[in-house]
mmCIF file of C-alpha atoms and ligand atoms in Angstrom:
data_model
loop_
_atom_site.group_PDB
_atom_site.id
_atom_site.type_symbol
_atom_site.label_atom_id
_atom_site.label_comp_id
_atom_site.label_asym_id
_atom_site.label_seq_id
_atom_site.Cartn_x
_atom_site.Cartn_y
_atom_site.Cartn_z
ATOM 1 C CA MET A 1063 0.000 0.000 0.000
ATOM 2 C CA LYS A 1064 2.799 2.320 1.022
ATOM 3 C CA THR A 1065 4.624 1.525 -2.208
ATOM 4 C CA MET A 1066 1.450 2.161 -4.207
ATOM 5 C CA ARG A 1067 1.018 5.548 -2.551
ATOM 6 C CA ALA A 1068 4.648 6.413 -3.172
ATOM 7 C CA LEU A 1069 4.294 5.393 -6.795
ATOM 8 C CA LEU A 1070 1.134 7.455 -7.172
ATOM 9 C CA ALA A 1071 2.790 10.464 -5.573
ATOM 10 C CA THR A 1072 5.767 10.112 -7.883
ATOM 11 C CA PHE A 1073 3.484 9.820 -10.873
ATOM 12 C CA LEU A 1074 1.473 12.886 -9.886
ATOM 13 C CA PHE A 1075 4.659 14.821 -9.378
ATOM 14 C CA LEU A 1076 6.267 13.719 -12.599
ATOM 15 C CA ALA A 1077 3.254 13.748 -14.900
ATOM 16 C CA PRO A 1078 2.822 17.503 -15.223
ATOM 17 C CA LEU A 1079 6.580 17.866 -15.461
ATOM 18 C CA ALA A 1080 6.750 15.432 -18.350
ATOM 19 C CA VAL A 1081 3.982 17.274 -20.185
ATOM 20 C CA PHE A 1082 5.680 20.577 -19.465
ATOM 21 C CA CYS A 1083 9.010 19.310 -20.767
ATOM 22 C CA GLY A 1084 7.292 17.913 -23.850
ATOM 23 C CA GLU A 1085 5.753 21.266 -24.667
ATOM 24 C CA GLU A 1086 8.898 23.160 -23.927
ATOM 25 C CA ARG A 1087 11.249 21.041 -26.053
ATOM 26 C CA ALA A 1088 13.669 23.505 -27.610
ATOM 27 C CA VAL A 1089 14.678 22.887 -31.209
ATOM 28 C CA LEU A 1090 17.024 25.811 -31.718
ATOM 29 C CA LEU A 1091 19.202 27.520 -29.137
ATOM 30 C CA ILE A 1092 21.391 30.507 -30.003
ATOM 31 C CA HIS A 1093 23.774 32.984 -28.408
ATOM 32 C CA GLY A 1094 25.040 36.394 -29.399
ATOM 33 C CA GLY A 1095 28.101 36.465 -27.187
ATOM 34 C CA ALA A 1096 29.077 36.804 -23.566
ATOM 35 C CA GLY A 1097 30.563 39.896 -21.940
ATOM 36 C CA VAL A 1098 27.531 42.184 -22.005
ATOM 37 C CA ARG A 1099 27.168 44.434 -18.943
ATOM 38 C CA ARG A 1100 23.966 45.967 -17.615
ATOM 39 C CA ALA A 1101 25.615 49.345 -17.199
ATOM 40 C CA ASP A 1102 26.626 49.470 -20.879
ATOM 41 C CA LEU A 1103 23.420 48.154 -22.374
ATOM 42 C CA GLU A 1104 21.394 51.041 -23.709
ATOM 43 C CA GLU A 1105 17.708 50.478 -24.277
ATOM 44 C CA GLU A 1106 17.960 51.007 -27.997
ATOM 45 C CA ARG A 1107 20.793 48.524 -28.368
ATOM 46 C CA GLU A 1108 19.011 45.944 -26.233
ATOM 47 C CA ALA A 1109 15.909 46.244 -28.426
ATOM 48 C CA ALA A 1110 17.998 45.884 -31.601
ATOM 49 C CA VAL A 1111 19.820 42.839 -30.238
ATOM 50 C CA ARG A 1112 16.599 41.175 -29.096
ATOM 51 C CA ALA A 1113 15.017 41.790 -32.497
ATOM 52 C CA VAL A 1114 17.896 40.121 -34.331
ATOM 53 C CA LEU A 1115 17.962 37.174 -31.927
ATOM 54 C CA GLU A 1116 14.248 36.659 -32.484
ATOM 55 C CA GLU A 1117 14.664 36.958 -36.247
ATOM 56 C CA ALA A 1118 17.469 34.373 -36.153
ATOM 57 C CA LEU A 1119 15.366 31.986 -34.060
ATOM 58 C CA ARG A 1120 12.321 32.347 -36.293
ATOM 59 C CA ALA A 1121 14.396 31.941 -39.461
ATOM 60 C CA GLY A 1122 16.018 28.753 -38.134
ATOM 61 C CA HIS A 1123 12.673 27.466 -36.878
ATOM 62 C CA ALA A 1124 11.101 28.028 -40.303
ATOM 63 C CA VAL A 1125 13.863 25.902 -41.814
ATOM 64 C CA LEU A 1126 13.083 23.094 -39.373
ATOM 65 C CA LEU A 1127 9.335 23.383 -39.979
ATOM 66 C CA GLY A 1128 9.990 23.122 -43.701
ATOM 67 C CA GLY A 1129 11.725 19.787 -43.135
ATOM 68 C CA GLY A 1130 15.247 21.228 -43.120
ATOM 69 C CA SER A 1131 18.002 19.597 -41.084
ATOM 70 C CA SER A 1132 19.471 20.850 -37.823
ATOM 71 C CA LEU A 1133 22.551 21.782 -39.853
ATOM 72 C CA ASP A 1134 20.436 23.973 -42.164
ATOM 73 C CA ALA A 1135 18.777 25.631 -39.145
ATOM 74 C CA VAL A 1136 22.128 26.365 -37.494
ATOM 75 C CA GLU A 1137 23.523 27.863 -40.693
ATOM 76 C CA ARG A 1138 20.410 29.974 -41.302
ATOM 77 C CA ALA A 1139 20.255 31.358 -37.767
ATOM 78 C CA ILE A 1140 23.955 32.241 -37.830
ATOM 79 C CA VAL A 1141 23.698 33.951 -41.228
ATOM 80 C CA VAL A 1142 21.014 36.263 -39.790
ATOM 81 C CA MET A 1143 23.319 37.191 -36.901
ATOM 82 C CA GLU A 1144 26.405 37.538 -39.130
ATOM 83 C CA ASP A 1145 24.525 39.987 -41.328
ATOM 84 C CA ALA A 1146 23.412 42.075 -38.348
ATOM 85 C CA PRO A 1147 25.986 44.698 -37.279
ATOM 86 C CA GLU A 1148 24.986 44.233 -33.625
ATOM 87 C CA PHE A 1149 27.190 41.173 -33.216
ATOM 88 C CA ASN A 1150 30.858 40.345 -33.413
ATOM 89 C CA ALA A 1151 30.526 38.083 -36.455
ATOM 90 C CA GLY A 1152 30.380 38.858 -40.156
ATOM 91 C CA ARG A 1153 29.413 42.527 -40.449
ATOM 92 C CA GLY A 1154 30.228 44.256 -37.155
ATOM 93 C CA SER A 1155 33.125 41.934 -36.305
ATOM 94 C CA ALA A 1156 35.798 42.964 -33.829
ATOM 95 C CA LEU A 1157 38.914 44.523 -35.370
ATOM 96 C CA ASN A 1158 42.423 43.181 -35.033
ATOM 97 C CA SER A 1159 45.267 45.426 -33.853
ATOM 98 C CA GLU A 1160 45.632 46.782 -37.400
ATOM 99 C CA GLY A 1161 41.946 47.624 -37.693
ATOM 100 C CA VAL A 1162 41.193 44.685 -40.010
ATOM 101 C CA VAL A 1163 38.311 42.193 -39.712
ATOM 102 C CA GLU A 1164 39.557 38.586 -39.746
ATOM 103 C CA MET A 1165 36.828 36.049 -39.097
ATOM 104 C CA ASP A 1166 36.631 32.475 -37.801
ATOM 105 C CA ALA A 1167 33.699 30.048 -38.003
ATOM 106 C CA SER A 1168 32.855 26.377 -37.648
ATOM 107 C CA ILE A 1169 29.903 24.038 -38.021
ATOM 108 C CA MET A 1170 29.395 20.419 -36.998
ATOM 109 C CA ASP A 1171 26.864 17.788 -37.910
ATOM 110 C CA GLY A 1172 26.427 15.449 -34.955
ATOM 111 C CA GLY A 1173 24.714 12.837 -37.128
ATOM 112 C CA ASP A 1174 27.358 12.161 -39.743
ATOM 113 C CA PHE A 1175 30.043 13.352 -37.357
ATOM 114 C CA LEU A 1176 31.325 15.750 -39.974
ATOM 115 C CA ALA A 1177 32.620 19.255 -39.465
ATOM 116 C CA GLY A 1178 33.908 22.244 -41.391
ATOM 117 C CA ALA A 1179 35.685 25.390 -40.292
ATOM 118 C CA VAL A 1180 37.512 28.486 -41.495
ATOM 119 C CA ALA A 1181 39.953 30.803 -39.767
ATOM 120 C CA GLY A 1182 41.438 34.198 -40.577
ATOM 121 C CA VAL A 1183 38.937 34.780 -43.378
ATOM 122 C CA VAL A 1184 38.583 38.241 -44.926
ATOM 123 C CA GLU A 1185 35.854 39.770 -47.075
ATOM 124 C CA VAL A 1186 33.641 36.668 -47.094
ATOM 125 C CA ARG A 1187 30.204 37.907 -46.102
ATOM 126 C CA ASN A 1188 29.100 34.741 -44.295
ATOM 127 C CA PRO A 1189 31.961 32.685 -42.870
ATOM 128 C CA ILE A 1190 29.493 30.089 -41.519
ATOM 129 C CA VAL A 1191 28.387 29.306 -45.094
ATOM 130 C CA LEU A 1192 32.028 28.860 -46.064
ATOM 131 C CA ALA A 1193 32.656 26.619 -43.038
ATOM 132 C CA ARG A 1194 29.851 24.377 -44.214
ATOM 133 C CA ARG A 1195 31.318 24.271 -47.724
ATOM 134 C CA VAL A 1196 34.646 23.141 -46.259
ATOM 135 C CA MET A 1197 32.700 20.270 -44.714
ATOM 136 C CA THR A 1198 30.701 19.332 -47.794
ATOM 137 C CA GLU A 1199 32.999 20.283 -50.690
ATOM 138 C CA THR A 1200 36.448 19.330 -49.448
ATOM 139 C CA PRO A 1201 37.960 16.349 -47.627
ATOM 140 C CA HIS A 1202 39.219 18.757 -44.926
ATOM 141 C CA VAL A 1203 37.889 20.176 -41.685
ATOM 142 C CA LEU A 1204 39.699 23.522 -41.379
ATOM 143 C CA LEU A 1205 40.893 25.958 -44.047
ATOM 144 C CA ILE A 1206 42.632 29.247 -43.268
ATOM 145 C CA GLY A 1207 43.202 32.662 -44.842
ATOM 146 C CA GLU A 1208 43.834 32.793 -48.572
ATOM 147 C CA GLY A 1209 43.072 29.095 -49.133
ATOM 148 C CA ALA A 1210 39.700 29.511 -47.475
ATOM 149 C CA GLY A 1211 39.075 32.623 -49.589
ATOM 150 C CA ARG A 1212 39.866 30.645 -52.737
ATOM 151 C CA LEU A 1213 37.252 28.044 -51.834
ATOM 152 C CA ALA A 1214 34.727 30.832 -51.248
ATOM 153 C CA ARG A 1215 35.391 32.187 -54.735
ATOM 154 C CA GLU A 1216 35.166 28.722 -56.306
ATOM 155 C CA GLN A 1217 31.855 28.205 -54.561
ATOM 156 C CA GLY A 1218 30.500 31.550 -55.715
ATOM 157 C CA LEU A 1219 29.966 32.861 -52.186
ATOM 158 C CA VAL A 1220 29.230 36.535 -51.580
ATOM 159 C CA PHE A 1221 32.168 38.874 -50.911
ATOM 160 C CA GLU A 1222 32.005 42.392 -49.475
ATOM 161 C CA ALA A 1223 34.541 45.229 -49.388
ATOM 162 C CA PRO A 1224 36.660 45.315 -46.203
ATOM 163 C CA GLU A 1225 34.948 48.565 -45.049
ATOM 164 C CA TRP A 1226 31.523 46.901 -45.224
ATOM 165 C CA PHE A 1227 32.436 44.815 -42.172
ATOM 166 C CA VAL A 1228 33.713 47.715 -40.065
ATOM 167 C CA MET A 1229 31.286 49.358 -37.648
ATOM 168 C CA PRO A 1230 32.063 52.553 -35.677
ATOM 169 C CA ARG A 1231 31.270 50.701 -32.443
ATOM 170 C CA GLN A 1232 34.141 48.292 -33.142
ATOM 171 C CA GLN A 1233 36.500 51.112 -34.143
ATOM 172 C CA GLU A 1234 35.838 52.822 -30.815
ATOM 173 C CA ARG A 1235 36.322 49.541 -29.030
ATOM 174 C CA LEU A 1236 39.698 49.035 -30.699
ATOM 175 C CA GLU A 1237 40.804 52.542 -29.778
ATOM 176 C CA ARG A 1238 39.765 51.957 -26.159
ATOM 177 C CA GLU A 1239 41.620 48.667 -26.091
ATOM 178 C CA LYS A 1240 44.762 50.168 -27.540
ATOM 179 C CA ARG A 1241 44.733 52.940 -24.950
ATOM 180 C CA ARG A 1242 44.186 50.445 -22.188
ATOM 181 C CA SER A 1243 46.531 47.636 -23.081
ATOM 182 C CA GLY A 1244 48.898 48.713 -25.795
ATOM 183 C CA ALA A 1245 49.496 46.881 -29.044
ATOM 184 C CA ALA A 1246 47.822 43.579 -29.843
ATOM 185 C CA ASN A 1247 47.050 42.384 -26.379
ATOM 186 C CA PRO A 1248 43.383 41.556 -26.026
ATOM 187 C CA ALA A 1249 44.003 39.494 -22.909
ATOM 188 C CA ALA A 1250 44.911 42.640 -20.988
ATOM 189 C CA GLY A 1251 41.623 44.315 -21.860
ATOM 190 C CA GLU A 1252 38.264 44.066 -20.157
ATOM 191 C CA PRO A 1253 36.071 40.996 -20.804
ATOM 192 C CA ALA A 1254 33.452 43.116 -22.556
ATOM 193 C CA ALA A 1255 36.009 44.052 -25.193
ATOM 194 C CA ARG A 1256 36.755 40.465 -26.090
ATOM 195 C CA MET A 1257 33.328 39.052 -26.769
ATOM 196 C CA GLY A 1258 30.165 39.089 -28.863
ATOM 197 C CA THR A 1259 30.501 35.966 -30.951
ATOM 198 C CA VAL A 1260 27.382 34.231 -32.288
ATOM 199 C CA GLY A 1261 26.470 30.557 -32.172
ATOM 200 C CA ALA A 1262 23.640 28.064 -32.502
ATOM 201 C CA ALA A 1263 22.691 24.488 -31.706
ATOM 202 C CA ALA A 1264 19.694 22.736 -33.226
ATOM 203 C CA LEU A 1265 17.759 19.480 -33.056
ATOM 204 C CA ASP A 1266 15.691 18.369 -36.033
ATOM 205 C CA ALA A 1267 12.703 16.059 -36.430
ATOM 206 C CA THR A 1268 14.967 13.098 -37.164
ATOM 207 C CA GLY A 1269 16.842 13.666 -33.899
ATOM 208 C CA ARG A 1270 20.020 15.016 -35.456
ATOM 209 C CA LEU A 1271 21.990 17.566 -33.499
ATOM 210 C CA ALA A 1272 24.158 20.262 -35.073
ATOM 211 C CA ALA A 1273 26.083 23.256 -33.784
ATOM 212 C CA GLY A 1274 27.972 26.228 -35.191
ATOM 213 C CA THR A 1275 29.867 29.333 -34.127
ATOM 214 C CA SER A 1276 31.026 32.472 -35.953
ATOM 215 C CA THR A 1277 33.173 35.365 -34.768
ATOM 216 C CA GLY A 1278 35.478 38.248 -35.545
ATOM 217 C CA GLY A 1279 37.475 37.114 -32.521
ATOM 218 C CA MET A 1280 38.832 39.388 -29.824
ATOM 219 C CA ALA A 1281 39.298 43.106 -30.399
ATOM 220 C CA ASN A 1282 42.951 44.156 -30.671
ATOM 221 C CA LYS A 1283 44.097 40.594 -31.382
ATOM 222 C CA ARG A 1284 47.330 40.063 -33.304
ATOM 223 C CA PRO A 1285 46.804 39.610 -37.043
ATOM 224 C CA GLY A 1286 46.653 35.852 -37.635
ATOM 225 C CA ARG A 1287 45.423 35.040 -34.145
ATOM 226 C CA VAL A 1288 42.870 32.215 -34.156
ATOM 227 C CA GLY A 1289 40.481 31.658 -31.274
ATOM 228 C CA ASP A 1290 38.369 28.728 -30.163
ATOM 229 C CA SER A 1291 35.395 29.393 -32.454
ATOM 230 C CA PRO A 1292 36.730 27.537 -35.539
ATOM 231 C CA LEU A 1293 38.218 24.719 -33.482
ATOM 232 C CA ILE A 1294 36.014 21.652 -33.253
ATOM 233 C CA GLY A 1295 35.865 20.481 -29.654
ATOM 234 C CA ALA A 1296 36.928 23.858 -28.263
ATOM 235 C CA GLY A 1297 34.330 26.353 -29.536
ATOM 236 C CA THR A 1298 31.867 24.048 -31.298
ATOM 237 C CA TYR A 1299 30.849 20.429 -30.909
ATOM 238 C CA ALA A 1300 27.880 18.225 -31.810
ATOM 239 C CA GLU A 1301 27.244 14.550 -31.269
ATOM 240 C CA ASN A 1302 23.948 12.838 -31.878
ATOM 241 C CA GLY A 1303 22.307 11.425 -28.778
ATOM 242 C CA VAL A 1304 24.420 13.693 -26.578
ATOM 243 C CA CYS A 1305 24.481 17.440 -27.287
ATOM 244 C CA GLY A 1306 25.272 20.346 -29.580
ATOM 245 C CA VAL A 1307 27.449 23.088 -28.082
ATOM 246 C CA SER A 1308 28.648 26.578 -29.042
ATOM 247 C CA CYS A 1309 30.960 28.687 -26.884
ATOM 248 C CA THR A 1310 31.836 32.353 -26.534
ATOM 249 C CA GLY A 1311 34.455 34.089 -24.454
ATOM 250 C CA HIS A 1312 38.186 34.334 -24.035
ATOM 251 C CA GLY A 1313 39.142 31.808 -26.703
ATOM 252 C CA GLU A 1314 42.549 30.788 -25.427
ATOM 253 C CA TYR A 1315 40.943 29.345 -22.283
ATOM 254 C CA PHE A 1316 38.322 27.458 -24.287
ATOM 255 C CA ILE A 1317 41.026 25.992 -26.524
ATOM 256 C CA ARG A 1318 43.136 24.774 -23.605
ATOM 257 C CA GLY A 1319 40.080 23.350 -21.825
ATOM 258 C CA VAL A 1320 38.548 21.857 -25.025
ATOM 259 C CA LEU A 1321 35.350 23.092 -23.420
ATOM 260 C CA ALA A 1322 32.656 22.353 -26.003
ATOM 261 C CA HIS A 1323 33.678 18.707 -26.051
ATOM 262 C CA GLU A 1324 33.987 18.753 -22.280
ATOM 263 C CA VAL A 1325 30.218 19.180 -22.032
ATOM 264 C CA ALA A 1326 29.664 16.045 -24.118
ATOM 265 C CA ALA A 1327 32.261 14.171 -22.053
ATOM 266 C CA LEU A 1328 30.615 15.188 -18.780
ATOM 267 C CA MET A 1329 27.266 13.974 -20.112
ATOM 268 C CA LYS A 1330 28.548 10.726 -21.603
ATOM 269 C CA HIS A 1331 31.052 9.664 -19.014
ATOM 270 C CA GLY A 1332 30.018 11.664 -15.974
ATOM 271 C CA GLY A 1333 26.262 11.138 -16.150
ATOM 272 C CA ARG A 1334 25.505 14.865 -15.989
ATOM 273 C CA ASP A 1335 22.457 16.339 -17.624
ATOM 274 C CA VAL A 1336 23.040 19.089 -20.175
ATOM 275 C CA ALA A 1337 22.436 21.965 -17.757
ATOM 276 C CA ALA A 1338 24.789 20.579 -15.108
ATOM 277 C CA ALA A 1339 27.461 19.785 -17.710
ATOM 278 C CA ALA A 1340 27.416 23.332 -19.100
ATOM 279 C CA ARG A 1341 27.532 24.831 -15.590
ATOM 280 C CA GLU A 1342 30.434 22.611 -14.620
ATOM 281 C CA ALA A 1343 32.405 23.461 -17.757
ATOM 282 C CA ILE A 1344 32.018 27.195 -17.191
ATOM 283 C CA HIS A 1345 31.865 27.646 -13.413
ATOM 284 C CA GLY A 1346 34.230 24.759 -12.732
ATOM 285 C CA GLN A 1347 36.893 24.375 -15.352
ATOM 286 C CA LEU A 1348 36.875 27.746 -17.109
ATOM 287 C CA GLU A 1349 36.522 29.827 -13.975
ATOM 288 C CA GLU A 1350 39.077 27.856 -11.963
ATOM 289 C CA ARG A 1351 41.647 28.540 -14.669
ATOM 290 C CA GLY A 1352 40.835 32.231 -14.727
ATOM 291 C CA GLY A 1353 38.851 32.343 -17.986
ATOM 292 C CA THR A 1354 35.662 34.228 -18.769
ATOM 293 C CA GLY A 1355 32.855 33.439 -21.172
ATOM 294 C CA GLY A 1356 29.845 31.258 -21.674
ATOM 295 C CA MET A 1357 28.200 28.542 -23.720
ATOM 296 C CA ILE A 1358 24.927 27.124 -24.943
ATOM 297 C CA ALA A 1359 24.246 23.394 -25.127
ATOM 298 C CA LEU A 1360 21.206 21.546 -26.446
ATOM 299 C CA ASP A 1361 20.638 17.867 -25.702
ATOM 300 C CA ALA A 1362 18.966 15.161 -27.770
ATOM 301 C CA GLU A 1363 15.683 15.690 -25.884
ATOM 302 C CA GLY A 1364 15.582 19.425 -26.561
ATOM 303 C CA ARG A 1365 16.682 20.425 -23.064
ATOM 304 C CA VAL A 1366 18.898 23.483 -22.823
ATOM 305 C CA GLY A 1367 22.092 24.097 -20.903
ATOM 306 C CA ILE A 1368 23.173 27.708 -20.520
ATOM 307 C CA ALA A 1369 26.106 28.977 -18.515
ATOM 308 C CA PHE A 1370 28.241 32.104 -18.402
ATOM 309 C CA ASN A 1371 30.489 33.706 -15.831
ATOM 310 C CA THR A 1372 30.312 37.203 -17.292
ATOM 311 C CA GLU A 1373 27.542 39.526 -16.207
ATOM 312 C CA GLY A 1374 25.479 38.697 -19.255
ATOM 313 C CA MET A 1375 25.319 36.642 -22.426
ATOM 314 C CA TYR A 1376 22.800 37.259 -25.195
ATOM 315 C CA HIS A 1377 20.939 33.998 -25.695
ATOM 316 C CA GLY A 1378 17.570 32.552 -26.547
ATOM 317 C CA TRP A 1379 15.732 29.544 -27.856
ATOM 318 C CA ILE A 1380 12.641 28.542 -29.746
ATOM 319 C CA THR A 1381 10.472 25.541 -28.952
ATOM 320 C CA GLU A 1382 8.963 23.075 -31.353
ATOM 321 C CA ALA A 1383 5.705 25.020 -31.053
ATOM 322 C CA GLY A 1384 7.424 28.293 -31.963
ATOM 323 C CA GLU A 1385 7.564 29.890 -28.532
ATOM 324 C CA VAL A 1386 10.530 32.220 -28.262
ATOM 325 C CA ARG A 1387 12.467 33.059 -25.129
ATOM 326 C CA ILE A 1388 15.314 35.566 -25.089
ATOM 327 C CA GLU A 1389 17.504 36.288 -22.065
ATOM 328 C CA ILE A 1390 20.573 38.394 -21.415
ATOM 329 C CA PHE A 1391 21.328 38.255 -17.704
ATOM 330 C CA ASP A 1392 20.948 35.627 -14.986
ATOM 331 C CA GLN A 1393 17.416 35.297 -13.745
HETATM 332 N N1 LIG B 393 35.683 33.131 -28.424
HETATM 333 C C1 LIG B 393 35.992 34.153 -29.369
HETATM 334 C C2 LIG B 393 37.471 34.186 -29.603
HETATM 335 O O1 LIG B 393 38.219 34.007 -28.675
HETATM 336 C C3 LIG B 393 35.564 35.522 -28.930
HETATM 337 C C4 LIG B 393 34.136 35.627 -28.489
HETATM 338 O O2 LIG B 393 33.518 34.651 -28.097
HETATM 339 O O3 LIG B 393 33.604 36.737 -28.561
HETATM 340 O O4 LIG B 393 37.876 34.476 -30.696
#
């Protein structure tokens, strides 16, 4: 009798939760970079950022509704954010110490376990599209600089003039950084000056997970510096049945900690759920080593893991039913 009552109580407790989780299953989770501070976030900018995040979520969701793959949804959502000057990716990217935009991006298909990435790319409007072409059109995973540019031309991708990428906000940021820390030393600057990358993770109707990340890197970086964003396992990772992850923050720390893959490892070998794994990667490993940043992680059930140790990180997700949620700071 006691057991029956306990079972009934458990069922009553779990039943609404299960329904709730079912309804809330996220299919696309995105971020627009860590490092945002309440004090710096003007109303107008917040509204612009929220609008782009929502547009990216809806665009990716439409792809999924139309039968597109998680990979297609990730690419679509990131293209929207690359094209928006509000983020440090594509147009609006951070400038290197010579005032030039050099971009990095990567994408991974957790189903076929394939990945593509580019680093140090100039003038290519959408580095995430090029990263995907590396995956599908070459036998390689990562192409850099001129070689990556050549593939973009062969593939007929869109190019823009160097000035098209440069936004006054990033020029001011570079000037501030130079005053503060001297030549090419982003690590000496404030966290807010190093961030703003975009990323996405998606789950499609067939259960495939994908993830991608795109960035201009850290303001005042040395020309040729490559961060974590184009490195599979560090800034981006996806594995079917486990999770899709995209990171943002001080790249050198994410590279050394192989943090995107760490989330999958914690889930697979450490029995953590996606939320606990993301928290542990950021508040445990990254923080203990002195790094700052954040990540998004989506599991195979559509549960989200979000963690950041900066004051804020632009992020949001859309459910199967099309409900959008956008957050910036801790609740
Ligand atoms: N992680 C990126 C990098 O280090 C920067 C960012 O997330 O904003 O290049």
